[in-house]
PDB file of C-alpha atoms in Angstrom:
ATOM      1  CA  SER N 190       5.606  -3.555   1.522  1.00 58.00           C
ATOM      2  CA  PHE N 191       5.755  -1.763  -1.801  1.00 58.00           C
ATOM      3  CA  ALA N 192       9.061  -0.158  -0.926  1.00 61.00           C
ATOM      4  CA  ALA N 193      10.738  -3.482  -0.204  1.00 62.00           C
ATOM      5  CA  SER N 194       9.152  -5.067  -3.293  1.00 64.00           C
ATOM      6  CA  SER N 195      10.343  -2.260  -5.561  1.00 61.00           C
ATOM      7  CA  TRP N 196      13.928  -2.459  -4.275  1.00 62.00           C
ATOM      8  CA  LYS N 197      13.939  -6.257  -4.650  1.00 67.00           C
ATOM      9  CA  LEU N 198      12.406  -6.104  -8.130  1.00 65.00           C
ATOM     10  CA  GLN N 199      15.186  -3.782  -9.242  1.00 65.00           C
ATOM     11  CA  GLY N 200      17.907  -5.833  -7.571  1.00 71.00           C
ATOM     12  CA  LYS N 201      18.942  -2.825  -5.488  1.00 68.00           C
ATOM     13  CA  LYS N 202      20.498  -3.043  -2.050  1.00 74.00           C
ATOM     14  CA  TYR N 203      18.395  -1.652   0.758  1.00 72.00           C
ATOM     15  CA  GLU N 204      17.914  -1.965   4.482  1.00 78.00           C
ATOM     16  CA  ASP N 205      14.343  -2.735   5.543  1.00 79.00           C
ATOM     17  CA  VAL N 206      14.268  -1.784   9.216  1.00 83.00           C
ATOM     18  CA  ARG N 207      11.293  -3.106  11.162  1.00 88.00           C
ATOM     19  CA  VAL N 208      10.634  -1.131  14.314  1.00 91.00           C
ATOM     20  CA  GLN N 209       9.720  -3.149  17.368  1.00 92.00           C
ATOM     21  CA  PHE N 210       7.033  -1.655  19.598  1.00 91.00           C
ATOM     22  CA  PRO N 211       9.354  -1.122  22.609  1.00 94.00           C
ATOM     23  CA  ASP N 212      11.796   0.816  20.365  1.00 94.00           C
ATOM     24  CA  TRP N 213       9.187   3.170  18.903  1.00 94.00           C
ATOM     25  CA  PRO N 214       9.107   5.875  21.639  1.00 95.00           C
ATOM     26  CA  ALA N 215      12.831   6.565  21.227  1.00 95.00           C
ATOM     27  CA  LEU N 216      12.655   6.547  17.413  1.00 93.00           C
ATOM     28  CA  LYS N 217       9.458   8.576  16.987  1.00 95.00           C
ATOM     29  CA  PRO N 218      11.031  12.038  17.552  1.00 95.00           C
ATOM     30  CA  LYS N 219      13.715  11.240  14.966  1.00 92.00           C
ATOM     31  CA  THR N 220      11.185  10.610  12.175  1.00 94.00           C
ATOM     32  CA  PRO N 221      10.081  13.450   9.874  1.00 95.00           C
ATOM     33  CA  TYR N 222       6.488  13.557  11.165  1.00 96.00           C
ATOM     34  CA  GLY N 223       6.450  11.310  14.211  1.00 95.00           C
ATOM     35  CA  SER N 224       5.170   8.405  12.131  1.00 94.00           C
ATOM     36  CA  LEU N 225       6.202   5.507   9.951  1.00 92.00           C
ATOM     37  CA  PRO N 226       7.229   4.812   7.297  1.00 91.00           C
ATOM     38  CA  TYR N 227      10.090   7.030   6.392  1.00 92.00           C
ATOM     39  CA  LEU N 228      12.858   6.734   3.828  1.00 92.00           C
ATOM     40  CA  GLU N 229      16.490   7.674   4.216  1.00 90.00           C
ATOM     41  CA  TYR N 230      17.857   8.345   0.749  1.00 91.00           C
ATOM     42  CA  LYS N 231      21.176   9.946  -0.160  1.00 92.00           C
ATOM     43  CA  GLY N 232      21.535  11.653   3.202  1.00 93.00           C
ATOM     44  CA  GLN N 233      17.980  13.001   3.357  1.00 94.00           C
ATOM     45  CA  THR N 234      14.983  11.699   5.295  1.00 94.00           C
ATOM     46  CA  TYR N 235      11.499  11.650   3.779  1.00 96.00           C
ATOM     47  CA  GLY N 236       8.108  10.769   5.236  1.00 95.00           C
ATOM     48  CA  GLN N 237       4.600   9.867   4.077  1.00 94.00           C
ATOM     49  CA  SER N 238       3.988   6.452   2.560  1.00 90.00           C
ATOM     50  CA  GLN N 239       2.366   7.641  -0.680  1.00 90.00           C
ATOM     51  CA  ALA N 240       5.136  10.155  -1.375  1.00 93.00           C
ATOM     52  CA  ILE N 241       7.742   7.451  -0.775  1.00 92.00           C
ATOM     53  CA  ALA N 242       5.869   4.960  -2.969  1.00 91.00           C
ATOM     54  CA  PHE N 243       5.549   7.389  -5.892  1.00 93.00           C
ATOM     55  CA  PHE N 244       9.175   8.481  -5.565  1.00 93.00           C
ATOM     56  CA  LEU N 245      10.380   4.878  -5.658  1.00 91.00           C
ATOM     57  CA  ALA N 246       8.037   4.110  -8.546  1.00 93.00           C
ATOM     58  CA  ARG N 247       9.533   6.964 -10.589  1.00 93.00           C
ATOM     59  CA  GLU N 248      13.072   6.144  -9.455  1.00 91.00           C
ATOM     60  CA  PHE N 249      12.771   2.495 -10.531  1.00 91.00           C
ATOM     61  CA  GLY N 250      10.655   2.912 -13.669  1.00 93.00           C
ATOM     62  CA  LEU N 251       7.471   1.582 -12.036  1.00 94.00           C
ATOM     63  CA  ALA N 252       5.336   4.699 -12.581  1.00 96.00           C
ATOM     64  CA  GLY N 253       4.288   3.993 -16.175  1.00 96.00           C
ATOM     65  CA  LYS N 254       5.828   5.131 -19.405  1.00 96.00           C
ATOM     66  CA  THR N 255       3.696   8.255 -20.003  1.00 96.00           C
ATOM     67  CA  ASN N 256       2.028  10.883 -17.844  1.00 96.00           C
ATOM     68  CA  ALA N 257      -1.345   9.218 -18.542  1.00 97.00           C
ATOM     69  CA  ASP N 258       0.132   5.887 -17.400  1.00 97.00           C
ATOM     70  CA  GLY N 259       1.394   7.621 -14.265  1.00 96.00           C
ATOM     71  CA  LEU N 260      -2.061   9.018 -13.615  1.00 97.00           C
ATOM     72  CA  ARG N 261      -3.578   5.524 -13.866  1.00 97.00           C
ATOM     73  CA  VAL N 262      -0.869   4.096 -11.604  1.00 97.00           C
ATOM     74  CA  GLN N 263      -1.620   6.759  -8.990  1.00 96.00           C
ATOM     75  CA  GLU N 264      -5.375   6.245  -9.394  1.00 97.00           C
ATOM     76  CA  ILE N 265      -5.138   2.508  -8.721  1.00 97.00           C
ATOM     77  CA  SER N 266      -2.695   3.082  -5.859  1.00 95.00           C
ATOM     78  CA  ALA N 267      -5.122   5.595  -4.322  1.00 95.00           C
ATOM     79  CA  LEU N 268      -7.861   2.952  -4.491  1.00 97.00           C
ATOM     80  CA  VAL N 269      -5.573   0.654  -2.519  1.00 96.00           C
ATOM     81  CA  GLU N 270      -5.110   3.385   0.089  1.00 95.00           C
ATOM     82  CA  ASP N 271      -8.885   3.950   0.296  1.00 97.00           C
ATOM     83  CA  PHE N 272      -9.447   0.227   0.786  1.00 97.00           C
ATOM     84  CA  MET N 273      -6.703   0.071   3.414  1.00 94.00           C
ATOM     85  CA  GLN N 274      -8.479   2.787   5.410  1.00 95.00           C
ATOM     86  CA  LEU N 275     -11.615   0.609   5.508  1.00 96.00           C
ATOM     87  CA  ILE N 276      -9.579  -2.381   6.691  1.00 94.00           C
ATOM     88  CA  VAL N 277      -7.945  -0.325   9.427  1.00 93.00           C
ATOM     89  CA  LYS N 278     -11.330   1.035  10.504  1.00 96.00           C
ATOM     90  CA  ALA N 279     -12.744  -2.499  10.802  1.00 94.00           C
ATOM     91  CA  ASN N 280      -9.712  -4.018  12.518  1.00 91.00           C
ATOM     92  CA  PHE N 281      -9.008  -1.291  15.060  1.00 94.00           C
ATOM     93  CA  GLU N 282     -12.487  -0.175  16.124  1.00 95.00           C
ATOM     94  CA  PRO N 283     -12.597  -0.475  19.922  1.00 96.00           C
ATOM     95  CA  ASP N 284     -16.393  -0.767  20.163  1.00 97.00           C
ATOM     96  CA  GLU N 285     -17.136  -4.450  19.502  1.00 96.00           C
ATOM     97  CA  ALA N 286     -20.601  -3.813  18.033  1.00 97.00           C
ATOM     98  CA  LYS N 287     -19.278  -1.220  15.580  1.00 97.00           C
ATOM     99  CA  LYS N 288     -16.284  -3.443  14.803  1.00 96.00           C
ATOM    100  CA  ALA N 289     -18.640  -6.305  13.867  1.00 96.00           C
ATOM    101  CA  GLU N 290     -20.686  -3.922  11.690  1.00 97.00           C
ATOM    102  CA  TYR N 291     -17.569  -2.541   9.933  1.00 96.00           C
ATOM    103  CA  THR N 292     -16.148  -6.043   9.446  1.00 94.00           C
ATOM    104  CA  LYS N 293     -19.397  -7.321   7.947  1.00 95.00           C
ATOM    105  CA  LYS N 294     -19.538  -4.351   5.549  1.00 96.00           C
ATOM    106  CA  LEU N 295     -15.874  -4.859   4.669  1.00 95.00           C
ATOM    107  CA  GLU N 296     -16.414  -8.531   3.863  1.00 92.00           C
ATOM    108  CA  GLU N 297     -19.781  -8.291   2.117  1.00 95.00           C
ATOM    109  CA  GLU N 298     -19.639  -4.915   0.361  1.00 97.00           C
ATOM    110  CA  ASP N 299     -16.263  -3.185   0.344  1.00 97.00           C
ATOM    111  CA  THR N 300     -14.004  -6.093  -0.579  1.00 95.00           C
ATOM    112  CA  PRO N 301     -16.109  -7.192  -3.579  1.00 96.00           C
ATOM    113  CA  LYS N 302     -16.449  -3.547  -4.671  1.00 97.00           C
ATOM    114  CA  PHE N 303     -12.701  -2.870  -4.650  1.00 97.00           C
ATOM    115  CA  LEU N 304     -11.845  -6.235  -6.226  1.00 96.00           C
ATOM    116  CA  GLY N 305     -14.326  -5.297  -8.951  1.00 97.00           C
ATOM    117  CA  PHE N 306     -12.611  -1.939  -9.492  1.00 97.00           C
ATOM    118  CA  TRP N 307      -9.243  -3.640  -9.908  1.00 97.00           C
ATOM    119  CA  GLU N 308     -10.644  -6.359 -12.167  1.00 96.00           C
ATOM    120  CA  LYS N 309     -12.168  -3.680 -14.402  1.00 96.00           C
ATOM    121  CA  HIS N 310      -8.779  -1.975 -14.704  1.00 96.00           C
ATOM    122  CA  LEU N 311      -7.121  -5.266 -15.646  1.00 96.00           C
ATOM    123  CA  VAL N 312      -9.754  -5.964 -18.305  1.00 96.00           C
ATOM    124  CA  ASN N 313      -9.569  -2.405 -19.647  1.00 96.00           C
ATOM    125  CA  ASN N 314      -5.811  -2.775 -20.038  1.00 96.00           C
ATOM    126  CA  GLY N 315      -6.360  -5.386 -22.728  1.00 93.00           C
ATOM    127  CA  GLY N 316      -5.747  -8.540 -20.739  1.00 88.00           C
ATOM    128  CA  SER N 317      -1.987  -7.939 -20.467  1.00 93.00           C
ATOM    129  CA  GLY N 318      -2.034  -9.175 -16.878  1.00 94.00           C
ATOM    130  CA  TYR N 319      -0.836  -5.763 -15.689  1.00 97.00           C
ATOM    131  CA  PHE N 320      -2.840  -2.790 -14.504  1.00 97.00           C
ATOM    132  CA  VAL N 321      -0.976  -0.292 -16.684  1.00 97.00           C
ATOM    133  CA  GLY N 322       0.916  -0.979 -19.894  1.00 96.00           C
ATOM    134  CA  ASN N 323       2.700  -4.282 -20.321  1.00 95.00           C
ATOM    135  CA  SER N 324       5.025  -4.393 -17.332  1.00 95.00           C
ATOM    136  CA  VAL N 325       4.968  -4.223 -13.543  1.00 94.00           C
ATOM    137  CA  THR N 326       4.138  -0.847 -12.016  1.00 95.00           C
ATOM    138  CA  LEU N 327       3.423   0.500  -8.559  1.00 95.00           C
ATOM    139  CA  ALA N 328      -0.253  -0.292  -9.235  1.00 96.00           C
ATOM    140  CA  ASP N 329       0.512  -4.010  -9.611  1.00 96.00           C
ATOM    141  CA  LEU N 330       2.674  -4.087  -6.499  1.00 94.00           C
ATOM    142  CA  ALA N 331       0.157  -2.108  -4.414  1.00 94.00           C
ATOM    143  CA  VAL N 332      -2.783  -4.337  -5.367  1.00 96.00           C
ATOM    144  CA  PHE N 333      -0.670  -7.455  -4.845  1.00 94.00           C
ATOM    145  CA  ASP N 334       0.385  -6.227  -1.408  1.00 92.00           C
ATOM    146  CA  ILE N 335      -3.166  -5.511  -0.217  1.00 93.00           C
ATOM    147  CA  THR N 336      -4.712  -8.665  -1.671  1.00 93.00           C
ATOM    148  CA  ASP N 337      -1.895 -10.805  -0.305  1.00 89.00           C
ATOM    149  CA  SER N 338      -2.543  -9.282   3.116  1.00 86.00           C
ATOM    150  CA  LEU N 339      -6.249 -10.056   2.776  1.00 86.00           C
ATOM    151  CA  VAL N 340      -5.556 -13.684   1.956  1.00 86.00           C
ATOM    152  CA  MET N 341      -3.195 -13.986   4.912  1.00 83.00           C
ATOM    153  CA  LYS N 342      -5.665 -12.318   7.300  1.00 75.00           C
ATOM    154  CA  ALA N 343      -8.561 -14.420   6.022  1.00 73.00           C
ATOM    155  CA  GLY N 344      -6.497 -17.541   6.718  1.00 65.00           C
ATOM    156  CA  GLU N 345      -5.912 -16.296  10.254  1.00 64.00           C
ATOM    157  CA  GLY N 346      -9.598 -15.451  10.727  1.00 56.00           C
ATOM    158  CA  LEU N 347      -8.837 -11.766  11.284  1.00 48.00           C
ATOM    159  CA  MET N 348     -11.064 -10.330   8.619  1.00 50.00           C
TER     160      MET N 348
END
């Protein structure tokens, strides 16, 4: 996850708690919004994955150096979230016919489209190898996380 990657990248100590399915009913009421993820930070609890990601990005210097950089980081991260919604839709559709249709669209249209968006951002950043500026940002970690997941799922035949 981005959160774990950002803590590791900064060499910070953290506890990455993975909730097992049988434990979820007891934990759910203790979370801010009855959902995961959530972050416990300095005695406070925070929810919503994007809010947590952007907080950690700012906290660890992974949000870009300027406001315009931060805007681009958030833009690319939002593309990752949009793409993730398509993956979830394809993977969790209960109707098998619709699931096959969504999966085909994901593989043949959506994945190439989003990879193209990210490639364009890399090219437009001058070939630095980063999406924004000349160092790792949330954008790099978010795209890495989603593409790494795609490669793993493709190897398992789940996409």
